[in-house]
XYZ file of C-alpha atoms in Angstrom:
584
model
C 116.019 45.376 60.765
C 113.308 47.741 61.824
C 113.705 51.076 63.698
C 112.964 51.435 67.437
C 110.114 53.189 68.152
C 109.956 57.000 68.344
C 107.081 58.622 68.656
C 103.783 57.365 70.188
C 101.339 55.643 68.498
C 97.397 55.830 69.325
C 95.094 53.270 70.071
C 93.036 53.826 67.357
C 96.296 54.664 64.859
C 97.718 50.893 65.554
C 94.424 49.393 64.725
C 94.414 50.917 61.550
C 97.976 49.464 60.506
C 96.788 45.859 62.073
C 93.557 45.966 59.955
C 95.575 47.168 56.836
C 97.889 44.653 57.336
C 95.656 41.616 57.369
C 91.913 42.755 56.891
C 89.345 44.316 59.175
C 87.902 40.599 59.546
C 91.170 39.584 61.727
C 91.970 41.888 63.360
C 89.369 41.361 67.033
C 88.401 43.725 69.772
C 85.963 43.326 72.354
C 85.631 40.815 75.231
C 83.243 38.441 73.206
C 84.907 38.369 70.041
C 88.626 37.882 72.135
C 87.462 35.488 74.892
C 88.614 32.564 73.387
C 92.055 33.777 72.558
C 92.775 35.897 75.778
C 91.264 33.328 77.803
C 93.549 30.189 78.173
C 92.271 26.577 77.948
C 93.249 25.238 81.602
C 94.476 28.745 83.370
C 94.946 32.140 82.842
C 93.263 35.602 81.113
C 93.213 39.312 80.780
C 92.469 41.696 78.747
C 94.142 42.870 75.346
C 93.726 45.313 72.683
C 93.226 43.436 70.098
C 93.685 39.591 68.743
C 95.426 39.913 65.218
C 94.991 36.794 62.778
C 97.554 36.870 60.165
C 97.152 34.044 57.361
C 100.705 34.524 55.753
C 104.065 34.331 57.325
C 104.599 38.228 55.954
C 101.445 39.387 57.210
C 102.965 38.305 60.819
C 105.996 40.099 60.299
C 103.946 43.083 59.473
C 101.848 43.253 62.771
C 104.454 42.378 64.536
C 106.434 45.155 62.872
C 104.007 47.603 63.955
C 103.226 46.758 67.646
C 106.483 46.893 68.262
C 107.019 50.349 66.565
C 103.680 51.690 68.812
C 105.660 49.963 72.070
C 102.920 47.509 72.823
C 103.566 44.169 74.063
C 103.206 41.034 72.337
C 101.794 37.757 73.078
C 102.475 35.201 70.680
C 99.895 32.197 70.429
C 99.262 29.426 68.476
C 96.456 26.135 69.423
C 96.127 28.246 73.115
C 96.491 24.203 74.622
C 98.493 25.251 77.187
C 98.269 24.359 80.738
C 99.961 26.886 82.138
C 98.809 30.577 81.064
C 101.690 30.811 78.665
C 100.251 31.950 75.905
C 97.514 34.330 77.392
C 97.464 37.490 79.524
C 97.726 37.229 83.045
C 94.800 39.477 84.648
C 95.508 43.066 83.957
C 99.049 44.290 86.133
C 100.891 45.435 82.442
C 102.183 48.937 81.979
C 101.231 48.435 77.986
C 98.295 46.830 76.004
C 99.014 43.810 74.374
C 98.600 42.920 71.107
C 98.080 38.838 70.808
C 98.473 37.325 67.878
C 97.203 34.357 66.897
C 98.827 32.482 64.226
C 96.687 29.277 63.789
C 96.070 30.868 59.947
C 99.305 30.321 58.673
C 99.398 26.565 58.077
C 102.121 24.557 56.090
C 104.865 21.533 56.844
C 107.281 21.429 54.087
C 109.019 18.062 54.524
C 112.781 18.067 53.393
C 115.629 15.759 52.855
C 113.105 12.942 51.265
C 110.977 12.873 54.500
C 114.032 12.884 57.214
C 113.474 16.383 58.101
C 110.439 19.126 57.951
C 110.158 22.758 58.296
C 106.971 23.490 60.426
C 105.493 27.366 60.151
C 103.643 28.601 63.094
C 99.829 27.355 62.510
C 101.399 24.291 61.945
C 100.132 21.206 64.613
C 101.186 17.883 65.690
C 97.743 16.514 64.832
C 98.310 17.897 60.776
C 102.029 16.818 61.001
C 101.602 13.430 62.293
C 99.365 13.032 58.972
C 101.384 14.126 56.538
C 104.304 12.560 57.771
C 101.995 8.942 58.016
C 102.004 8.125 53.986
C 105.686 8.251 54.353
C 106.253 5.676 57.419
C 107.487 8.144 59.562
C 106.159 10.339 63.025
C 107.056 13.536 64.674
C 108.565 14.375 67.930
C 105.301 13.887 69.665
C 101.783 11.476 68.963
C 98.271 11.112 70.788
C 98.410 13.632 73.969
C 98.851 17.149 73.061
C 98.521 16.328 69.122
C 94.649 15.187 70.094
C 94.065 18.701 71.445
C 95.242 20.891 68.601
C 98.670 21.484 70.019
C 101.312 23.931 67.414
C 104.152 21.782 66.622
C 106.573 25.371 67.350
C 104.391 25.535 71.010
C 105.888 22.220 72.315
C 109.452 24.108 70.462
C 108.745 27.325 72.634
C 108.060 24.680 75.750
C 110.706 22.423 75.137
C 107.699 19.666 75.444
C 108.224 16.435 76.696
C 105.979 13.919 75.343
C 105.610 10.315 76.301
C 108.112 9.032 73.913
C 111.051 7.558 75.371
C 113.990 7.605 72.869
C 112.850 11.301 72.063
C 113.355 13.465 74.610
C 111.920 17.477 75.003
C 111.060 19.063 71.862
C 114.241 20.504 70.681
C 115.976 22.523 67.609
C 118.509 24.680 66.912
C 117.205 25.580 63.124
C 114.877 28.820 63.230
C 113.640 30.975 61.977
C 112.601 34.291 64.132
C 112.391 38.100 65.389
C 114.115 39.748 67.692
C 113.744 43.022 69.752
C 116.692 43.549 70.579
C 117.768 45.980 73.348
C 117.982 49.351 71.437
C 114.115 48.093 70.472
C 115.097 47.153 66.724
C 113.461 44.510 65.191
C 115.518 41.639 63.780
C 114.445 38.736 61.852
C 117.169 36.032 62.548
C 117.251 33.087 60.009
C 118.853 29.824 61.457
C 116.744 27.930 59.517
C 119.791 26.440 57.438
C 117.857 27.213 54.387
C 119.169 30.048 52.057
C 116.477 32.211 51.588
C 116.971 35.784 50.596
C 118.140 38.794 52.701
C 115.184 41.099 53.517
C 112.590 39.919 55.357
C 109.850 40.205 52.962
C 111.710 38.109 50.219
C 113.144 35.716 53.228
C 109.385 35.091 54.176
C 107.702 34.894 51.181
C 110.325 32.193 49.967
C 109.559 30.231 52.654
C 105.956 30.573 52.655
C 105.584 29.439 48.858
C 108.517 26.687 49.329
C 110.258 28.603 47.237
C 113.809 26.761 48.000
C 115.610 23.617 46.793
C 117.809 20.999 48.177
C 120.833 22.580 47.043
C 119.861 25.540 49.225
C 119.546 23.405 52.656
C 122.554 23.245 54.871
C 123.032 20.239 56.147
C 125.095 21.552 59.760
C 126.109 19.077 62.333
C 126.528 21.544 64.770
C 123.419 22.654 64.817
C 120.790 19.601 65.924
C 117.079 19.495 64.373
C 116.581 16.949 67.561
C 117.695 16.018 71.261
C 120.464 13.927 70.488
C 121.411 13.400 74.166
C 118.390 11.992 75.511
C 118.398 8.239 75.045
C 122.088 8.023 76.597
C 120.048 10.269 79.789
C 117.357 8.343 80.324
C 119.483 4.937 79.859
C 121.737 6.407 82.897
C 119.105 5.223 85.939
C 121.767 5.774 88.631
C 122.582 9.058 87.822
C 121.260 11.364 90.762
C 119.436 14.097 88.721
C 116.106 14.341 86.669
C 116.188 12.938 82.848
C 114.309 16.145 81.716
C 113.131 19.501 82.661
C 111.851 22.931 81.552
C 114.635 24.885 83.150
C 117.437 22.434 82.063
C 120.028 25.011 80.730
C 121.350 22.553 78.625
C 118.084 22.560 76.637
C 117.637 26.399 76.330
C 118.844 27.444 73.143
C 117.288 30.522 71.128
C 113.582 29.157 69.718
C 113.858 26.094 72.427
C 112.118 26.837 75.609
C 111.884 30.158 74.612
C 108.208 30.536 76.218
C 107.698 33.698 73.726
C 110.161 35.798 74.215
C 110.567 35.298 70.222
C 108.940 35.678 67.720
C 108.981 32.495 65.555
C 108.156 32.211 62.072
C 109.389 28.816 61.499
C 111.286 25.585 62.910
C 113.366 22.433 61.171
C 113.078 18.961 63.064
C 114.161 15.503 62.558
C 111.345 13.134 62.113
C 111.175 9.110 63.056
C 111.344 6.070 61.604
C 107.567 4.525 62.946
C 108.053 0.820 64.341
C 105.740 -2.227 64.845
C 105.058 -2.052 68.024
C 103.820 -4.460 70.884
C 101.706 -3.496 74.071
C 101.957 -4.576 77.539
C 100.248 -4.126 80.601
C 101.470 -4.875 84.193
C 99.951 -4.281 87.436
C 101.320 -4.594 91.212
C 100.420 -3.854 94.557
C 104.040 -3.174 95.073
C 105.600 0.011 93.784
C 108.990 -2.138 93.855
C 107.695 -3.994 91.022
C 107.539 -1.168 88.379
C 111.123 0.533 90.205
C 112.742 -3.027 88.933
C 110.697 -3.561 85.504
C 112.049 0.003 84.547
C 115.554 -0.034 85.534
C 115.811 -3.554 83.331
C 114.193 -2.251 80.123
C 116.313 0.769 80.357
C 119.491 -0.522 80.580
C 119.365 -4.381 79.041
C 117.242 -3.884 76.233
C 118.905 -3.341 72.826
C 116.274 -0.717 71.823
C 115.119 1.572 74.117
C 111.527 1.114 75.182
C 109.037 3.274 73.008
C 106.699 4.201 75.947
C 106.570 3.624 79.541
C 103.127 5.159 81.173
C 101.676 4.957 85.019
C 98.516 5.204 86.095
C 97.340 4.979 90.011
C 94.455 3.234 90.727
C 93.005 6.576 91.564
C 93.452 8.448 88.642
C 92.119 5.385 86.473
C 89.067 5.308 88.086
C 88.527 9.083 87.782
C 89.518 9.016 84.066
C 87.242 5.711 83.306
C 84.061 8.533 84.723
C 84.928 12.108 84.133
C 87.148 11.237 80.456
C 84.903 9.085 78.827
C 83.517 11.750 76.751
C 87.397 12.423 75.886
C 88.139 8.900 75.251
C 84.784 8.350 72.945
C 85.220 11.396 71.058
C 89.136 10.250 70.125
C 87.973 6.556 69.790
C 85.334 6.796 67.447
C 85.943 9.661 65.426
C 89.838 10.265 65.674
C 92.084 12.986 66.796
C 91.273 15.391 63.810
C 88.091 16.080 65.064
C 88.984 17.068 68.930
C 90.276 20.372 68.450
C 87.166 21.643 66.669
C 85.176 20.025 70.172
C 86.981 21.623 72.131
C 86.190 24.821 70.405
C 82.864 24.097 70.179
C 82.213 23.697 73.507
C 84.581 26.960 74.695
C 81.878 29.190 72.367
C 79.057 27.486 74.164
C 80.440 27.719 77.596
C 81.392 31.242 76.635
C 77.585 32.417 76.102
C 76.409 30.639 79.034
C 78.408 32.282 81.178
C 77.766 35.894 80.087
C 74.161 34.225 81.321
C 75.914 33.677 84.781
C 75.927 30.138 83.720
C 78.875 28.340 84.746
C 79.938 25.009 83.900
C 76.816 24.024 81.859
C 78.630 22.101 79.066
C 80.628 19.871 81.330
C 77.500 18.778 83.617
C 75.508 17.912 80.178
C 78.300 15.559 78.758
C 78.658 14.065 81.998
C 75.180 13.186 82.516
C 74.970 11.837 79.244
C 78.148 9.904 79.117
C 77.868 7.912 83.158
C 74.806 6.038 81.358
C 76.977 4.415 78.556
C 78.498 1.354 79.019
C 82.118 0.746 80.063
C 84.625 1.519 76.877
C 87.662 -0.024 78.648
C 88.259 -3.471 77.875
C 87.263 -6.600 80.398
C 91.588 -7.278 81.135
C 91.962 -3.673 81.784
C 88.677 -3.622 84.312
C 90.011 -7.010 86.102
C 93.734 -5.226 86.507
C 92.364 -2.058 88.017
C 90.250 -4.807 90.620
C 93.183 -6.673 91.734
C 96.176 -4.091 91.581
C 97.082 -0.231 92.576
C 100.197 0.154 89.892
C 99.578 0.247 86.267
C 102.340 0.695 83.930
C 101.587 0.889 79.936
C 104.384 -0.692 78.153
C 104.899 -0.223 74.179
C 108.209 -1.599 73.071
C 108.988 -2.271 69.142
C 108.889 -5.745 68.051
C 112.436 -6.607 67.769
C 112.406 -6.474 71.039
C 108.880 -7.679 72.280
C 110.672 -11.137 72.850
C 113.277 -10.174 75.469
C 110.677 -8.094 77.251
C 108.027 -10.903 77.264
C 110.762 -13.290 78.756
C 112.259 -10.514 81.550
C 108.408 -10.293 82.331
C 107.191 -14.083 82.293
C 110.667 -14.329 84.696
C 110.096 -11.534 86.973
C 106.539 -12.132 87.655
C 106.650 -15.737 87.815
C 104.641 -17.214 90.826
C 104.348 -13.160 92.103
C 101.911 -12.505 94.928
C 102.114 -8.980 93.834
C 101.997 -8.330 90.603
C 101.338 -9.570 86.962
C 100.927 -8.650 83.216
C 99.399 -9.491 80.080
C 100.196 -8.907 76.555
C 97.412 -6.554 74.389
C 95.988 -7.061 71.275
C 95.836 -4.384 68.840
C 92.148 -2.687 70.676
C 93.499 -3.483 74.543
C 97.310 -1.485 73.801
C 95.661 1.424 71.966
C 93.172 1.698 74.456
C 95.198 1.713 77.248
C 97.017 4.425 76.031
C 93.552 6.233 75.209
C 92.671 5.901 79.181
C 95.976 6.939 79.795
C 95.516 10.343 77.868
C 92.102 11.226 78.593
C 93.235 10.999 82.483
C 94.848 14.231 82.146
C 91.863 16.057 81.442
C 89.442 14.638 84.088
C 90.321 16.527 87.028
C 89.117 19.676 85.638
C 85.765 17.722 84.717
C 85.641 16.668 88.460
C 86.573 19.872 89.920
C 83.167 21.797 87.568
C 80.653 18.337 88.329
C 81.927 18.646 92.495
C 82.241 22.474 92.690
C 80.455 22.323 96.046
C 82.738 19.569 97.885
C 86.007 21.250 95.609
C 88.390 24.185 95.696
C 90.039 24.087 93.036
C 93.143 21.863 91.405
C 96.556 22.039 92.249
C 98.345 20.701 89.310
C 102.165 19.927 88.783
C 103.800 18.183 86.466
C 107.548 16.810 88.212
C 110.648 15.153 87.445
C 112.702 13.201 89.652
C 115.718 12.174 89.588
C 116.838 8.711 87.355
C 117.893 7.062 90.476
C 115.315 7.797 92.737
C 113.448 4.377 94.273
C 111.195 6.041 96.199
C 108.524 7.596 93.348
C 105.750 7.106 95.489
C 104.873 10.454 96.890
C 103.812 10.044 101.178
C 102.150 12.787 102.020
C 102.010 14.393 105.536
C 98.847 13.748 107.114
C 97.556 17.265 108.053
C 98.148 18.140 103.894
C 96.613 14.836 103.134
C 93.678 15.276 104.780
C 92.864 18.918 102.967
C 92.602 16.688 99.735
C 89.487 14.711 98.222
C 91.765 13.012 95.577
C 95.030 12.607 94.383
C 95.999 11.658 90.939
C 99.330 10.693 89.975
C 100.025 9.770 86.466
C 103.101 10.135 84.024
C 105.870 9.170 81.894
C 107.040 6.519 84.343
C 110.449 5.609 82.483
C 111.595 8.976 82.063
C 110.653 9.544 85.876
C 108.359 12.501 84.904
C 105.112 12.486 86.757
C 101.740 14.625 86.715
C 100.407 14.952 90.188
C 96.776 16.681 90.281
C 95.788 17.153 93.918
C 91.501 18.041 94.019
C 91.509 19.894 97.346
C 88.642 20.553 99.642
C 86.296 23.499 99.209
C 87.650 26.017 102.137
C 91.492 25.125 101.492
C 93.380 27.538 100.061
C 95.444 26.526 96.698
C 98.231 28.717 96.251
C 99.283 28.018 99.766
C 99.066 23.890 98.741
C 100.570 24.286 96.037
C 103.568 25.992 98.156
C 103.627 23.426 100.438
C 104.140 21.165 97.607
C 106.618 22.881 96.162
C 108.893 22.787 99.684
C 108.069 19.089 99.688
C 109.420 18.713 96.176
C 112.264 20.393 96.961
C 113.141 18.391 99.612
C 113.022 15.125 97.117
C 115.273 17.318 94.875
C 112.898 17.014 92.438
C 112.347 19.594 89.397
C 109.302 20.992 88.476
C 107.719 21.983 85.633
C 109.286 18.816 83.837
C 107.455 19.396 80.677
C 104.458 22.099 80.714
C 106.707 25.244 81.042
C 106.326 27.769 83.787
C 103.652 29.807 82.450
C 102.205 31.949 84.773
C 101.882 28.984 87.890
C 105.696 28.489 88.153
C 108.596 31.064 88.790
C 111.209 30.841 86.518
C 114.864 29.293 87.974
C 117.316 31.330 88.091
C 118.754 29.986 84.723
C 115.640 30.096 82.748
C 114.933 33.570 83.962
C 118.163 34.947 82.739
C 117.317 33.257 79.664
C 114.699 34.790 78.837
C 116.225 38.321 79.700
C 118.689 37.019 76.852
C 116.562 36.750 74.135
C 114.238 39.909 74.884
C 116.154 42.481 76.497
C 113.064 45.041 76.057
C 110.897 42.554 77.684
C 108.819 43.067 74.650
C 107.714 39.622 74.518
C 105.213 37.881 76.972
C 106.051 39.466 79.759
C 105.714 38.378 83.672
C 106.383 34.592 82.035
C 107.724 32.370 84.996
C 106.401 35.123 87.469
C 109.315 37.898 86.054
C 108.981 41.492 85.731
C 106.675 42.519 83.168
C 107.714 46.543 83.163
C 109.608 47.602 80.006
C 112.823 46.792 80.072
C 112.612 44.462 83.050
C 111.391 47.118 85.540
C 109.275 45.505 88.218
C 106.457 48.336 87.490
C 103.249 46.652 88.057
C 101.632 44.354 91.200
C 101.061 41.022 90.245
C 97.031 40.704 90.310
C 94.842 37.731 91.196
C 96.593 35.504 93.401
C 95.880 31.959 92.647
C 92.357 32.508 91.669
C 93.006 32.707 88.143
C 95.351 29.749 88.066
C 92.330 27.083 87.850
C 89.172 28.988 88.563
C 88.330 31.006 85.944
């Protein structure tokens, strides 16, 4: 445990510990040098006083030891793949600097209990843990979507993640490993790891770093769960009148889980999964009916659960096929290692054009270049999108490919409104491709159309198991303040992302309220899987949450639009408005 603070501490005084502690060449000040850190890759930025790059679990304890000492706030920040400003400042309203750091340095996955189990440390991401865990015929939590993008296995922890897998569930564990301030302003490090490490923290972290444990020193505690172990009887239960999943689900909040950085984790324990053969297949219909009925049956008379369930409107297909091809092509041909180092590339370009007063100039070069190429879906998929508005992505594991292929040949026999196929290998992992570039395209629209667009309202929503009536009717006088509409999602788990492109003149904050009173009148919950960040205020439930784990509200503060004064006082105006949301 470390003292409170007593005395202040300069500017200039706390830079010298930060550089001490990890080398002058990590620790970052400056708008250039900081952009892409403070500066969050869909929404949200602000200023900070410095970025601090620690490349050792110790070194992390040690900055964080000392901006909390000096009474600065810290931001916490891994991959920075959020969509929802949670891991960046939020313009400049804070009545402290903020120290961010950045822990991408301090890579590892240690897999335990012969491959069952790992222990992820915080530079640790889905893409690197997906391949280690491949030799052994096993996957995480999470693959494709946020792995492609760089994504920190212990963000989608902090986020409680949802994913498109449906016997999985949020990301969820009760083994950590973390710090605390607690509300005298001590520092605690908290091990609930279930691995016997040592007792200070130096000796505690430096174990773990080096893997400096054995089997004999792993408890193996079933009270404490290293997965959601409640999900696949949830999303089974279709009648039941309330969502599957959601961020503010208290019964998911627990210490590290959903804790949207209000701690400070050093480490996390999961369960991993068995990885099945696997069969692909795609239906279309013209009636949303179709997909209510081909859902309900999978969930509940299959065996297995289904692996994946994914919808696509016609709409969003067609803007994904244009404005994500470059997404698509750079996954397809070169794999998902390779994306996160685009998508830096192309932040540090678009970073020096703009100090040019050059906005956008990346994103209208690819998209030049990429309308000229060819098609890259395959002929099926192109004749499905022709004839049918619905699209639903089915992956099921083999053992149970049969019953599905009969329930479908049965349902859709002699249909006017609907039919399927079954993929080959190149169609189902394709499909899935489209499915996942989608989610990025709207933001290429939004910077090719910026004279005809606004901006992006984007939610991501979960209705409830029994509800027939998933397809959203809009009023007309908000329908006609939109140019498109993209609805998309995790179809079995009844978790949908709705991106609404809205015409230049309309205001988005006050659509996206609008949307929010409509939602509420479907009793629907929202954010489902993307956390609150700074779009979304925090439920009653999750807000008291977080006032749990950081009493000082030392940690991220203003998350889920909450206070962001020291100890909770409401000491600073909220700047910006909406036009940082998807603007900047």
């Amino acid at each position: 445990m470390t003292a409170a603070p007593t005395t202040p501490v300069s500017r200039d005084a706390l830079l010298a510990q930060l550089r001490a502690a990890v080398g002058p060449a990590h620790v970052l000040t400056g708008d250039q040098a900081t952009r892409r850190f403070r500066k969050g890759h869909r929404t949200g930025e602000g200023p900070v006083l410095a970025v601090v790059r620690p490349a050792s679990l110790w070194e992390q304890w040690q900055v964080l030891e000392a901006a909390v000492a000096a009474d600065r706030i810290v931001i916490m920040q891994a991959a920075n793949t959020g969509l929802t400003g949670g891991s960046t400042p939020d313009g400049s309203g804070y009545d402290r600097e903020i120290v961010l750091i950045n822990t991408l340095r301090i890579t590892g996955v240690q897999v335990i209990s012969d491959g069952a189990q790992v222990v992820c440390l915080p530079g640790a991401t889905l893409d690197k843990l997906e391949q280690v865990l491949a030799p052994l015929g096993r996957e995480p939590h999470s693959v494709i979507g946020s792995s492609c993008i760089g994504a920190s296995v212990l963000g989608g922890i902090c986020n409680n993640s949802g994913g498109s897998l449906v016997r999985r569930g949020p990301a969820y564990t009760e083994l950590a490993l973390y710090a605390q301030v607690q509300a005298d302003g001590t520092l605690a490090l908290v091990n609930h790891l279930g691995i016997a490490l040592g007792a200070t923290p130096q000796e505690i972290l430096t174990r773990l770093q080096n893997g400096d444990y054995h089997e004999a020193d792993i408890a193996h505690d079933a009270q404490r769960a290293a997965s959601d172990p409640r999900y696949a009887a949830a999303v089974r239960d279709v009648d039941q009148d309330s969502p599957a999943r959601f961020n503010a689900d208290p019964s998911r909040l627990f210490e590290a889980s959903g804790s949207a950085g209000k701690l400070c984790l050093f480490a996390v324990r999961l369960d991993t999964f068995p990885k099945v053969p696997s069969t692909v297949f795609y239906i279309g219909s013209n009636a949303a009916d179709d997909l209510t009925e081909v859902r309900r049956h999978l969930l509940t008379a299959l065996p297995e659960l289904p692996i994946a369930g994914e919808y696509i409107h016609r709409t969003a297909y067609d803007i994904g096929e244009r404005y994500g091809k470059d997404t698509f092509l750079l996954i397809d041909r070169l794999g998902t290692a390779r994306v996160p180092a685009a998508f830096a590339l192309k932040s540090r370009i678009d970073g020096f054009f703009e100090r040019l007063g050059v906005r956008g100039l990346s994103d209208r070069v690819i998209q030049t270049l990429t309308q000229w190429l060819p098609s890259h879906l395959p002929a099926r998929m192109r004749q499905w999108r022709e004839r049918y508005e619905h699209h639903l992505l089915l992956r099921v594991s083999n053992d149970t490919a049969e019953a599905t292929r009969a329930f479908l040949a049965s349902y859709f026999g002699g249909s006017a409104s609907g039919a399927w196929f079954e993929c080959d290998a190149d169609e189902g992992r394709k499909a899935f491709l489209h499915r996942f570039a989608i989610a990025g395209a709207a933001i290429r629209y939004r910077e090719i159309h910026r004279a005809q667009v606004e901006d992006i309202v984007a939610l991501d929503v979960a209705l409830r198991r029994n509800d027939r009536a998933w397809v959203e009717q809009l009023p007309a006088d908000v329908e006609a303040d939109m140019v498109h509409k993209l609805y998309y999602g995790h179809f079995f788990c009844h978790v949908f992302h709705q991106d609404y492109i809205v015409k230049k003149g309309v205001d988005p904050l006050a659509m996206e309220h609008r949307m929010w009173a409509l939602l509420d009148a479907r009793r629907a919950e929202y954010p489902a899987e993307h956390n609150v960040g700074h779009l979304y205020v925090a439920k009653p439930a999750l807000a008291d949450f977080y006032r749990s784990l950081d009493p000082s509200n030392s940690f991220n503060p203003g998350i889920g639009h909450t206070a962001r004064g020291k100890n909770w006082e409401a000491c600073c105006d909220r700047p910006g408005g909406w036009s940082k949301a998807y603007s900047e």
